Coordinates of N, CA and C in Angstrom, one line a residue:
X1 N 40.1 33.2 -36.4 CA 39.8 34.6 -36.1 C 40.3 34.9 -34.7
X2 N 41.4 35.7 -34.6 CA 41.9 36.0 -33.2 C 42.1 37.5 -33.1
X3 N 41.4 38.3 -33.9 CA 41.5 39.8 -33.8 C 40.1 40.4 -34.0
X4 N 39.9 41.5 -33.3 CA 38.7 42.2 -33.4 C 38.9 43.7 -33.6
X5 N 38.1 44.3 -34.4 CA 38.3 45.7 -34.6 C 36.9 46.4 -34.5
X6 N 36.5 46.7 -33.2 CA 35.2 47.5 -33.1 C 35.4 48.9 -33.6
X7 N 34.7 49.2 -34.7 CA 35.0 50.4 -35.4 C 33.7 51.1 -35.8
X8 N 33.4 52.2 -35.2 CA 34.1 52.8 -34.0 C 33.5 52.2 -32.8
X9 N 34.1 52.6 -31.7 CA 33.5 52.3 -30.4 C 32.1 52.9 -30.3
X10 N 31.2 52.2 -29.7 CA 29.8 52.7 -29.6 C 29.4 52.5 -28.1
X11 N 28.7 53.5 -27.6 CA 28.1 53.4 -26.3 C 29.1 53.8 -25.2
X12 N 28.6 53.9 -23.9 CA 29.5 54.3 -22.8 C 30.7 53.4 -22.8
X13 N 31.9 53.9 -22.5 CA 33.1 53.1 -22.5 C 33.0 51.9 -21.6
X14 N 32.5 52.2 -20.4 CA 32.5 51.1 -19.4 C 31.6 49.9 -19.9
X15 N 30.5 50.3 -20.6 CA 29.6 49.2 -21.1 C 30.3 48.4 -22.2
X16 N 30.8 49.2 -23.2 CA 31.3 48.5 -24.4 C 32.6 47.7 -24.1
X17 N 33.4 48.3 -23.2 CA 34.7 47.7 -22.9 C 34.5 46.4 -22.2
X18 N 33.4 46.3 -21.4 CA 33.2 45.1 -20.7 C 32.3 44.2 -21.5
X19 N 32.1 44.5 -22.8 CA 31.4 43.7 -23.7 C 32.3 43.1 -24.7
X20 N 32.8 43.8 -25.7 CA 33.5 43.3 -26.8 C 34.8 42.7 -26.4
X21 N 35.7 43.4 -25.8 CA 37.1 42.9 -25.6 C 37.0 41.8 -24.5
X22 N 36.2 42.0 -23.4 CA 36.2 41.0 -22.4 C 35.5 39.7 -22.9
X23 N 34.5 39.8 -23.7 CA 33.8 38.7 -24.3 C 34.8 37.9 -25.3
X24 N 35.4 38.7 -26.1 CA 36.3 38.1 -27.1 C 37.5 37.3 -26.4
X25 N 38.1 38.0 -25.4 CA 39.2 37.4 -24.7 C 38.8 36.3 -23.7
X26 N 37.6 36.3 -23.3 CA 37.1 35.2 -22.5 C 37.0 33.9 -23.4
X27 N 36.6 34.1 -24.6 CA 36.5 32.9 -25.5 C 37.8 32.6 -26.1
X28 N 38.7 33.6 -26.3 CA 40.1 33.3 -26.8 C 41.0 34.3 -26.1
X29 N 41.8 33.8 -25.2 CA 42.7 34.7 -24.4 C 43.7 35.4 -25.3
X30 N 43.9 34.9 -26.5 CA 44.9 35.5 -27.4 C 44.3 36.6 -28.3
X31 N 43.0 36.8 -28.2 CA 42.3 37.8 -29.0 C 42.8 39.2 -28.8
X32 N 43.1 39.9 -29.8 CA 43.5 41.3 -29.7 C 42.4 42.2 -30.2
X33 N 42.2 43.3 -29.5 CA 41.1 44.2 -29.8 C 41.6 45.7 -29.9
X34 N 41.2 46.3 -31.0 CA 41.5 47.7 -31.2 C 40.2 48.5 -31.2
X35 N 40.0 49.4 -30.3 CA 38.8 50.3 -30.3 C 39.1 51.5 -31.2
X36 N 38.1 52.0 -31.9 CA 38.3 53.1 -32.8 C 37.2 54.1 -32.5
X37 N 37.6 55.4 -32.3 CA 36.6 56.4 -32.1 C 37.2 57.8 -32.5
X38 N 36.4 58.7 -33.0 CA 37.0 60.0 -33.4 C 36.8 61.0 -32.3
X39 N 36.0 60.7 -31.3 CA 35.8 61.7 -30.2 C 36.9 61.6 -29.2
X40 N 37.7 62.7 -29.0 CA 38.8 62.6 -28.1 C 38.5 62.3 -26.7
X41 N 37.3 62.8 -26.3 CA 36.8 62.5 -24.9 C 36.6 61.0 -24.7
X42 N 35.9 60.4 -25.7 CA 35.7 58.9 -25.6 C 37.0 58.2 -25.6
X43 N 37.9 58.6 -26.5 CA 39.2 58.0 -26.6 C 40.0 58.1 -25.3
X44 N 40.0 59.3 -24.6 CA 40.6 59.4 -23.3 C 40.0 58.5 -22.3
X45 N 38.7 58.4 -22.3 CA 38.1 57.4 -21.3 C 38.4 56.0 -21.6
X46 N 38.5 55.6 -22.9 CA 38.8 54.3 -23.2 C 40.3 53.9 -22.8
X47 N 41.2 54.9 -23.0 CA 42.6 54.7 -22.7 C 42.7 54.4 -21.2
X48 N 41.9 55.2 -20.4 CA 42.0 55.0 -18.9 C 41.5 53.6 -18.5
X49 N 40.4 53.2 -19.2 CA 39.8 51.9 -18.9 C 40.7 50.7 -19.4
X50 N 41.3 50.9 -20.5 CA 42.2 49.8 -21.0 C 43.4 49.7 -20.1
X51 N 44.0 50.8 -19.7 CA 45.1 50.8 -18.7 C 46.4 50.3 -19.3
X52 N 47.4 50.3 -18.5 CA 48.7 49.9 -19.0 C 48.9 48.4 -19.0
X53 N 48.1 47.7 -18.2 CA 48.4 46.3 -18.1 C 47.8 45.4 -19.1
X54 N 47.0 45.9 -20.0 CA 46.3 45.0 -21.1 C 47.1 45.2 -22.4
X55 N 48.0 44.3 -22.7 CA 48.7 44.4 -23.9 C 48.0 43.9 -25.1
X56 N 46.8 43.4 -24.9 CA 46.0 42.8 -26.0 C 44.9 43.8 -26.5
X57 N 44.8 45.0 -25.9 CA 43.7 45.9 -26.3 C 44.3 47.3 -26.4
X58 N 43.9 48.0 -27.5 CA 44.3 49.3 -27.7 C 43.2 50.2 -28.2
X59 N 43.5 51.5 -28.3 CA 42.6 52.5 -28.7 C 43.2 53.4 -29.8
X60 N 42.4 53.6 -30.9 CA 42.8 54.5 -32.0 C 41.9 55.7 -32.1
X61 N 42.4 56.9 -32.1 CA 41.6 58.1 -32.4 C 41.5 58.3 -33.9
X62 N 40.4 57.9 -34.5 CA 40.3 58.1 -36.0 C 38.9 58.0 -36.3
X63 N 38.6 58.3 -37.6 CA 37.2 58.2 -38.1 C 37.1 57.0 -38.9
X64 N 36.0 56.2 -38.7 CA 35.9 54.9 -39.4 C 35.9 55.1 -40.9
X65 N 35.5 56.3 -41.4 CA 35.5 56.5 -42.8 C 36.9 56.6 -43.4
X66 N 37.9 56.9 -42.6 CA 39.2 57.0 -43.1 C 39.9 55.6 -42.8
X67 N 39.6 54.7 -43.7 CA 39.9 53.3 -43.5 C 41.5 53.1 -43.4
X68 N 42.2 53.7 -44.3 CA 43.6 53.5 -44.3 C 44.3 54.1 -43.1
X69 N 43.7 55.2 -42.6 CA 44.3 55.8 -41.3 C 44.0 54.8 -40.2
X70 N 42.9 54.2 -40.1 CA 42.6 53.3 -39.1 C 43.5 52.0 -39.1
X71 N 43.6 51.5 -40.3 CA 44.3 50.2 -40.5 C 45.9 50.4 -40.4
X72 N 46.3 51.6 -40.8 CA 47.8 51.8 -40.8 C 48.3 52.5 -39.5
X73 N 47.4 52.7 -38.6 CA 47.8 53.4 -37.3 C 48.7 52.5 -36.6
X74 N 49.7 53.1 -35.8 CA 50.7 52.3 -35.1 C 50.1 51.3 -34.1
X75 N 49.0 51.7 -33.5 CA 48.3 50.8 -32.5 C 47.7 49.6 -33.2
X76 N 47.1 49.9 -34.4 CA 46.5 48.8 -35.2 C 47.6 47.8 -35.6
X77 N 48.7 48.4 -36.1 CA 49.9 47.6 -36.6 C 50.5 46.8 -35.5
X78 N 50.5 47.3 -34.3 CA 51.1 46.6 -33.1 C 50.2 45.4 -32.7
X79 N 48.9 45.6 -32.8 CA 48.0 44.6 -32.2 C 47.3 43.6 -33.2
X80 N 47.1 44.1 -34.4 CA 46.4 43.3 -35.4 C 47.3 42.8 -36.5
X81 N 47.3 41.6 -36.8 CA 48.0 41.0 -38.0 C 47.0 41.0 -39.2
X82 N 47.1 42.0 -40.0 CA 46.2 42.1 -41.1 C 46.3 41.1 -42.2
X83 N 47.3 40.2 -42.1 CA 47.4 39.1 -43.1 C 46.5 38.0 -42.6
X84 N 45.9 38.1 -41.5 CA 45.0 37.1 -41.0 C 43.6 37.7 -40.9
X85 N 42.6 36.9 -40.8 CA 41.2 37.4 -40.7 C 41.0 38.3 -39.5
X86 N 40.2 39.3 -39.7 CA 39.9 40.3 -38.7 C 38.4 40.4 -38.6
X87 N 37.8 40.6 -37.4 CA 36.4 40.9 -37.3 C 36.2 42.3 -37.0
X88 N 35.4 42.9 -37.9 CA 35.0 44.4 -37.8 C 33.6 44.5 -37.2
X89 N 33.5 45.2 -36.1 CA 32.2 45.4 -35.4 C 31.7 46.8 -35.7
X90 N 30.7 46.9 -36.4 CA 30.1 48.3 -36.7 C 28.7 48.3 -36.2
X91 N 28.6 48.3 -34.9 CA 27.3 48.3 -34.2 C 26.7 49.6 -34.0
X92 N 25.5 49.9 -34.5 CA 24.8 51.1 -34.3 C 25.6 52.3 -34.6
X93 N 26.3 52.3 -35.8 CA 27.1 53.4 -36.2 C 26.8 53.8 -37.6
X94 N 26.6 52.9 -38.5 CA 26.4 53.2 -39.9 C 25.2 54.2 -40.1
X95 N 24.2 54.1 -39.2 CA 23.1 55.0 -39.4 C 23.4 56.5 -39.0
X96 N 24.7 56.7 -38.4 CA 25.1 58.0 -38.1 C 25.8 58.7 -39.3
X97 N 25.9 57.9 -40.4 CA 26.6 58.4 -41.6 C 25.5 58.7 -42.7
X98 N 25.4 59.9 -43.2 CA 24.4 60.2 -44.3 C 25.0 59.7 -45.6
X99 N 24.1 59.6 -46.6 CA 24.5 59.1 -47.9 C 25.7 59.9 -48.4
X100 N 25.7 61.2 -48.1 CA 26.8 62.0 -48.7 C 28.2 61.6 -48.2
X101 N 28.2 60.9 -47.0 CA 29.5 60.4 -46.5 C 29.9 59.0 -47.1
X102 N 29.0 58.5 -47.9 CA 29.3 57.2 -48.6 C 29.8 56.1 -47.7
X103 N 28.9 55.7 -46.7 CA 29.3 54.6 -45.8 C 29.6 53.3 -46.6
X104 N 29.0 53.1 -47.8 CA 29.2 51.9 -48.6 C 30.7 51.9 -49.0
X105 N 31.2 53.0 -49.4 CA 32.6 53.1 -49.8 C 33.6 52.7 -48.7
X106 N 33.3 53.1 -47.5 CA 34.1 52.8 -46.4 C 34.1 51.3 -46.1
X107 N 32.9 50.7 -46.2 CA 32.8 49.2 -46.0 C 33.6 48.5 -47.1
X108 N 33.5 49.0 -48.3 CA 34.1 48.3 -49.4 C 35.7 48.4 -49.2
X109 N 36.2 49.5 -48.7 CA 37.6 49.7 -48.5 C 38.1 48.7 -47.4
X110 N 37.3 48.5 -46.3 CA 37.7 47.5 -45.3 C 37.8 46.2 -46.0
X111 N 36.8 45.9 -46.8 CA 36.8 44.6 -47.6 C 38.1 44.4 -48.4
X112 N 38.5 45.5 -49.0 CA 39.7 45.4 -49.9 C 41.0 45.2 -49.0
X113 N 41.0 45.9 -47.9 CA 42.2 45.9 -47.1 C 42.4 44.6 -46.2
X114 N 41.3 44.0 -45.8 CA 41.4 42.9 -44.9 C 41.5 41.6 -45.6
X115 N 42.0 40.6 -44.8 CA 42.3 39.3 -45.4 C 41.1 38.5 -45.6
X116 N 41.1 37.6 -46.6 CA 40.0 36.7 -46.8 C 39.7 35.9 -45.5
X117 N 38.4 35.7 -45.3 CA 37.9 35.1 -44.0 C 37.5 36.1 -43.0
X118 N 37.8 37.4 -43.2 CA 37.4 38.4 -42.2 C 35.9 38.5 -42.2
X119 N 35.4 39.0 -41.0 CA 34.0 39.1 -40.8 C 33.6 40.5 -40.5
X120 N 32.4 40.9 -40.8 CA 31.7 42.1 -40.5 C 30.5 41.9 -39.8
X121 N 30.3 42.4 -38.5 CA 29.1 42.4 -37.8 C 28.6 43.8 -37.7
X122 N 27.4 44.0 -38.2 CA 26.9 45.4 -38.2 C 25.4 45.4 -37.9
X123 N 24.9 46.6 -37.4 CA 23.5 46.8 -37.1 C 23.2 48.2 -37.6
X124 N 21.9 48.5 -37.8 CA 21.5 49.8 -38.4 C 20.0 50.0 -38.1
X125 N 19.7 51.3 -37.8 CA 18.4 51.7 -37.4 C 17.5 51.6 -38.7
X126 N 16.2 51.2 -38.4 CA 15.2 51.1 -39.5 C 14.0 51.7 -39.0
X127 N 13.5 52.7 -39.8 CA 12.3 53.4 -39.4 C 11.0 52.8 -39.8
X128 N 11.0 51.6 -40.4 CA 9.8 51.0 -40.9 C 8.7 50.7 -39.8
X129 N 9.2 50.2 -38.6 CA 8.3 49.9 -37.5 C 7.7 51.2 -37.0
X130 N 8.5 52.2 -36.9 CA 8.0 53.5 -36.4 C 7.1 54.2 -37.3
X131 N 7.2 54.0 -38.6 CA 6.5 54.7 -39.6 C 7.3 55.9 -40.1
X132 N 7.1 56.2 -41.4 CA 8.0 57.2 -42.0 C 7.9 58.6 -41.3
X133 N 6.7 59.0 -40.9 CA 6.5 60.3 -40.3 C 7.2 60.3 -38.9
X134 N 7.1 59.3 -38.1 CA 7.7 59.3 -36.8 C 9.2 59.2 -37.0
X135 N 9.7 58.4 -37.9 CA 11.2 58.3 -38.1 C 11.7 59.6 -38.5
X136 N 11.1 60.3 -39.4 CA 11.5 61.6 -39.9 C 11.6 62.6 -38.8
X137 N 10.6 62.6 -37.9 CA 10.5 63.5 -36.8 C 11.7 63.2 -35.8
X138 N 12.0 62.0 -35.6 CA 13.2 61.7 -34.7 C 14.5 62.2 -35.3
X139 N 14.6 62.0 -36.6 CA 15.8 62.5 -37.3 C 15.9 64.0 -37.2
X140 N 14.8 64.7 -37.4 CA 14.8 66.1 -37.3 C 15.2 66.6 -35.9
X141 N 14.6 65.9 -34.9 CA 14.9 66.3 -33.5 C 16.3 66.1 -33.2
X142 N 16.9 65.0 -33.6 CA 18.3 64.8 -33.3 C 19.2 65.8 -34.1
X143 N 18.8 66.1 -35.3 CA 19.6 67.0 -36.1 C 19.7 68.4 -35.5
X144 N 18.6 68.8 -34.8 CA 18.6 70.1 -34.0 C 19.7 70.1 -32.9
X145 N 20.0 68.9 -32.4 CA 21.1 68.7 -31.4 C 22.4 68.4 -32.0
X146 N 22.5 68.5 -33.3 CA 23.8 68.2 -34.0 C 24.1 66.8 -34.2
X147 N 23.1 65.9 -34.1 CA 23.3 64.4 -34.2 C 22.7 63.9 -35.5
X148 N 23.4 63.2 -36.2 CA 22.9 62.6 -37.5 C 22.4 61.2 -37.3
X149 N 21.2 61.0 -37.7 CA 20.6 59.7 -37.7 C 19.9 59.5 -39.0
X150 N 20.2 58.4 -39.7 CA 19.6 58.1 -41.0 C 18.9 56.7 -40.9
X151 N 17.6 56.7 -40.8 CA 17.0 55.4 -40.9 C 17.1 54.8 -42.3
X152 N 17.5 53.6 -42.4 CA 17.5 52.9 -43.7 C 16.8 51.6 -43.6
X153 N 16.0 51.3 -44.6 CA 15.3 50.0 -44.7 C 16.2 48.8 -44.7
X154 N 15.7 47.7 -44.6 CA 16.5 46.4 -44.7 C 17.2 46.4 -46.0
X155 N 16.6 46.7 -47.1 CA 17.2 46.7 -48.4 C 18.3 47.7 -48.5
X156 N 18.1 48.9 -48.0 CA 19.1 50.0 -48.1 C 20.3 49.6 -47.2
X157 N 20.0 49.0 -46.1 CA 21.1 48.6 -45.3 C 21.9 47.5 -46.0
X158 N 21.2 46.5 -46.6 CA 21.9 45.5 -47.3 C 22.7 46.0 -48.5
X159 N 22.2 47.1 -49.1 CA 23.0 47.7 -50.2 C 24.3 48.3 -49.8
X160 N 24.4 48.7 -48.5 CA 25.7 49.3 -48.0 C 26.8 48.3 -47.9
X161 N 26.4 47.0 -47.9 CA 27.4 45.9 -47.6 C 28.3 45.7 -48.8
X162 N 27.9 46.1 -50.0 CA 28.7 45.9 -51.2 C 29.2 44.5 -51.4
X163 N 30.6 44.4 -51.4 CA 31.2 43.1 -51.7 C 31.1 42.1 -50.5
X164 N 30.8 42.6 -49.3 CA 30.7 41.7 -48.1 C 29.5 40.7 -48.4
X165 N 29.7 39.5 -48.1 CA 28.7 38.4 -48.4 C 28.0 38.1 -47.1
X166 N 26.7 38.4 -47.0 CA 25.9 38.1 -45.8 C 25.9 36.6 -45.6
X167 N 25.8 36.2 -44.3 CA 25.7 34.8 -44.0 C 24.2 34.4 -44.3
X168 N 24.0 33.1 -44.3 CA 22.7 32.6 -44.8 C 21.4 33.3 -44.2
X169 N 21.5 33.7 -42.9 CA 20.3 34.3 -42.3 C 20.1 35.7 -42.8
X170 N 21.1 36.3 -43.5 CA 20.9 37.6 -44.1 C 20.8 38.7 -43.2
X171 N 20.1 39.8 -43.7 CA 19.8 41.0 -42.8 C 18.5 40.7 -42.2
X172 N 18.5 40.8 -40.8 CA 17.3 40.4 -40.1 C 17.1 41.5 -39.0
X173 N 15.8 41.7 -38.5 CA 15.6 42.6 -37.4 C 16.4 42.1 -36.2
X174 N 16.9 43.1 -35.5 CA 17.8 42.9 -34.3 C 17.1 41.9 -33.3
X175 N 15.8 42.1 -33.1 CA 15.1 41.3 -32.1 C 14.9 39.8 -32.6
X176 N 15.2 39.5 -33.8 CA 15.1 38.2 -34.3 C 16.4 37.6 -34.7
X177 N 17.5 38.3 -34.2 CA 18.9 37.8 -34.6 C 19.2 36.6 -33.9
X178 N 19.3 35.5 -34.6 CA 19.8 34.2 -34.1 C 19.2 33.8 -32.7
X179 N 17.9 33.8 -32.7 CA 17.2 33.5 -31.4 C 17.5 32.1 -31.0
X180 N 17.6 31.9 -29.7 CA 17.7 30.5 -29.2 C 16.3 30.1 -28.7
X181 N 16.2 28.9 -28.2 CA 14.9 28.4 -27.8 C 14.3 29.1 -26.6
X182 N 15.2 29.8 -25.8 CA 14.7 30.5 -24.6 C 14.4 31.9 -24.8
X183 N 14.6 32.4 -26.0 CA 14.4 33.9 -26.3 C 13.2 34.1 -27.2
X184 N 12.3 34.9 -26.7 CA 11.1 35.2 -27.5 C 11.3 36.6 -28.2
X185 N 11.0 36.6 -29.5 CA 11.2 37.9 -30.3 C 10.2 39.0 -29.7
X186 N 10.7 40.2 -29.6 CA 9.9 41.3 -29.1 C 9.8 42.4 -30.1
X187 N 8.6 42.9 -30.4 CA 8.4 43.9 -31.4 C 9.3 45.2 -31.2
X188 N 9.5 45.6 -30.0 CA 10.3 46.8 -29.7 C 11.7 46.6 -30.1
X189 N 12.1 45.4 -30.3 CA 13.5 45.2 -30.7 C 13.7 45.1 -32.3
X190 N 12.6 45.5 -33.0 CA 12.7 45.5 -34.4 C 12.9 46.9 -35.0
X191 N 13.5 47.8 -34.2 CA 13.7 49.1 -34.7 C 15.0 49.2 -35.5
X192 N 15.6 48.1 -35.7 CA 16.9 48.1 -36.5 C 17.1 46.7 -37.0
X193 N 18.1 46.6 -37.9 CA 18.5 45.3 -38.5 C 19.9 45.0 -38.2
X194 N 20.2 43.7 -38.3 CA 21.6 43.3 -38.0 C 22.0 42.3 -39.1
X195 N 23.3 42.2 -39.3 CA 23.9 41.2 -40.3 C 25.3 40.8 -39.9
X196 N 25.6 39.6 -40.2 CA 26.9 39.1 -40.2 C 27.3 38.7 -41.6
X197 N 28.5 39.3 -42.0 CA 28.9 39.1 -43.4 C 30.4 38.7 -43.5
X198 N 30.8 38.1 -44.6 CA 32.2 37.6 -44.7 C 32.9 38.2 -45.9
X199 N 34.2 38.3 -45.8 CA 35.1 38.6 -46.9 C 35.5 37.2 -47.4
X200 N 35.1 36.9 -48.7 CA 35.3 35.6 -49.2 C 36.7 35.2 -49.4
X201 N 37.0 33.9 -49.3 CA 38.3 33.4 -49.6 C 38.6 33.5 -51.1
X202 N 39.8 33.8 -51.4 CA 40.2 33.9 -52.8 C 40.3 32.5 -53.4
X203 N 39.6 32.2 -54.5 CA 39.6 30.9 -55.1 C 41.0 30.5 -55.5
X204 N 41.4 29.2 -55.3 CA 42.7 28.8 -55.7 C 42.7 28.7 -57.2
X205 N 43.9 29.0 -57.8 CA 44.1 28.9 -59.2 C 44.3 27.4 -59.6
X206 N 43.6 27.0 -60.6 CA 43.7 25.6 -61.1 C 44.8 25.6 -62.2

């Protein structure tokens, strides 16, 4: 795995840029990263931060639901070899897509287009800890500001994955995600779930 596709970019550019691409390239200097966002203001900020000197990182202005547009973009074609495994990072974004936008179909299309061995890392808001009434109130408040948030349960989140195969730990609360011996789980970190999933290798013909 030497490529990463954070799709879309999430969070303030300075925070995310010093997370995903710097972390990936610290572990593998040859890692290429393509950030994807449909907000032109965010894209402009990302382009300034990436700068002209980083030939390993690029920015695409596109909507994650338009999978072919994302993967066929000239920046993606320049930086990512889609015949090799790609890591897709969908952090805190799927809950911004209502059921009418069919986020499951988008994830399935990434699965179809990407090479066997590709990975999906995703997280999603879950209103279970808050309670249905509080979760609905938050959704309504954000909707008044023009922001879509859809809380989905662990099972509903898992259902979005479609053909992607979750790793053995499955869908788990974010606060319990692969804890080490020095990290204690915290209840306030259970407001969402996370998963790592794979695109399976194609079985060899006998």
